[in-house]
Amino acid sequence: MSRILIKNIKQLIQVRDNAPLTVKGSDMAKLPVLENAWLLIEDHLISDYGLMPNMSLDEHEATQVIDATGRLVMPTWCDSHTHIVYASCRQLEFVDRIKGLTYEQIAENGGGILNSAKKLKNTSEDDLYGSAQARLDEIISMGTGAVEIKSGYGLNTESELKMLRVIKRLKQSNSIPIKATFLGAHAFPTEFKNNRSAYVDQIINEMLPQIAEQKLADYIDVFCDRGFFNPEETDRILKAGEKYGLKSKIHANELDFSQGIQVGVSNKALSVDHLEFTGDKEIEALLNSNTMPTLLPSTAFFLKLHYPPARKMIDAGLPVALSSDYNPGSSPSGNMSFVLSLACIHLNMLPEEAINAATVNSAYAMELSETHGTITRGKKANFFITKQIDNYQFIPYSFGSSVIERVFIGGKEI
Ligand code: NIG
Ligand code: FE
């Protein structure tokens, strides 16, 4: 049995003997920390921890001893919303937006998601797998230890299945947990612009049965927003997914008060994501639900949208999760430390709230609460060790620089 002992940890962050499913409201500002601590990993699990003066283990009993003097240890980030399977980047649209076009105007002209779908159609499964694996390696090195990945750049049966098969391969060949989400309802293909219900029918009657039969998805998603899928279409698709046992995680209220939050809640969505347009009615709906509101501040940053009202949501008693939305159009980065910086700077979240959002609450949004998101005995040993820094507040403060020195997944250093 491998036994890794990490000693002299300056701060062991997010330590919870009994980890909660979610952290909400005023509890989000509470982050449990052990100062001057040790952590023991046995094989792939967290086995024990405590304060240095009370270390229960003789160092000679460990197969490896790591001296973390001056360093912090914390659970890896959980990133519950990404689109990292894609064929190519979209930096020319980035330039178009600098010149004044909006994200929606670019989409209406056949750019955006449709542009990604065109490229993906002509890219082989192996090439998609290779580039997605490189992105996965990149985010793991930046401290992510659990991730959700969506389809949605296929927009026809063949290409959606191709994307989901790539995600399945990624699941099989990586040690971090990966959840797959079917997002056929990401945009209407041009040929269905005037016959929207025919595309919804194709999603429901053609794509879903094959995806379910081949067990290619854990969740179903719809982009419910102005110019994309309306609440009625969203409701039809989510209900069809539920028949196949797929819980929903939806894109909602990014571009307008789209009713997406309400449709998600009424379909018992696991999470509703984006939420730039969230008012009192939306907060009320979320308060009476088990749906995790998930904020993606790097998208609001990159598209220069106004930021979601995180403060109002937390002060009303809600939990919030944070994720990267890593994708080629609206957030070409999966750097969760930067997402935390944006949450603190633009969402006015405290570092404690941002860390809870990116660990416990984001694990909940992938149904990984039992195994990930906290330093708890018996959970997976997915954690990272920082460089020498004073405290955890330094992580969001030092935006753009990497403070993560060593990453462990399932007890193995990456
Ligand atoms: O989460 N909002 C919808 N979908 C993605 C963007 C996809 C794209 O532009 O390629 C998002 O932001
Ligand atoms: Fe997204």
Coordinates of N, CA and C and ligand atoms in Angstrom, one line a residue, residues 81-83 150 183 186 221 251 274 296 299 325 327 330, ligand 2:
H81 N -18.7 22.8 -15.6 CA -19.3 23.3 -16.9 C -18.2 23.6 -17.9
T82 N -17.9 22.7 -18.8 CA -17.0 23.0 -19.9 C -17.4 22.5 -21.2
H83 N -16.8 23.0 -22.3 CA -17.0 22.5 -23.6 C -15.6 22.3 -24.3
K150 N -19.3 19.0 -22.2 CA -20.6 19.0 -23.0 C -20.3 18.7 -24.5
L183 N -25.6 18.2 -25.3 CA -26.1 19.5 -25.6 C -26.4 19.7 -27.1
H186 N -27.9 23.3 -28.5 CA -26.9 24.4 -28.3 C -27.3 25.6 -29.2
D221 N -28.5 19.1 -21.6 CA -28.4 20.5 -21.5 C -29.1 21.2 -22.7
H251 N -28.0 25.9 -19.7 CA -27.5 27.3 -19.9 C -28.8 28.2 -19.8
H274 N -24.8 30.2 -15.9 CA -24.6 31.5 -16.4 C -25.3 32.5 -15.5
L296 N -20.4 31.7 -14.2 CA -19.2 31.5 -15.1 C -18.6 32.8 -15.4
T299 N -16.8 34.0 -18.7 CA -17.6 34.3 -19.9 C -18.1 35.7 -19.9
D325 N -16.6 27.3 -17.9 CA -17.2 27.3 -19.2 C -16.2 27.2 -20.4
N327 N -14.5 27.1 -23.5 CA -15.0 26.8 -24.8 C -14.3 27.8 -25.8
S330 N -16.7 31.7 -26.0 CA -17.1 32.7 -24.9 C -16.2 32.6 -23.7
Ligands
FE2 FE -21.4 26.8 -21.6

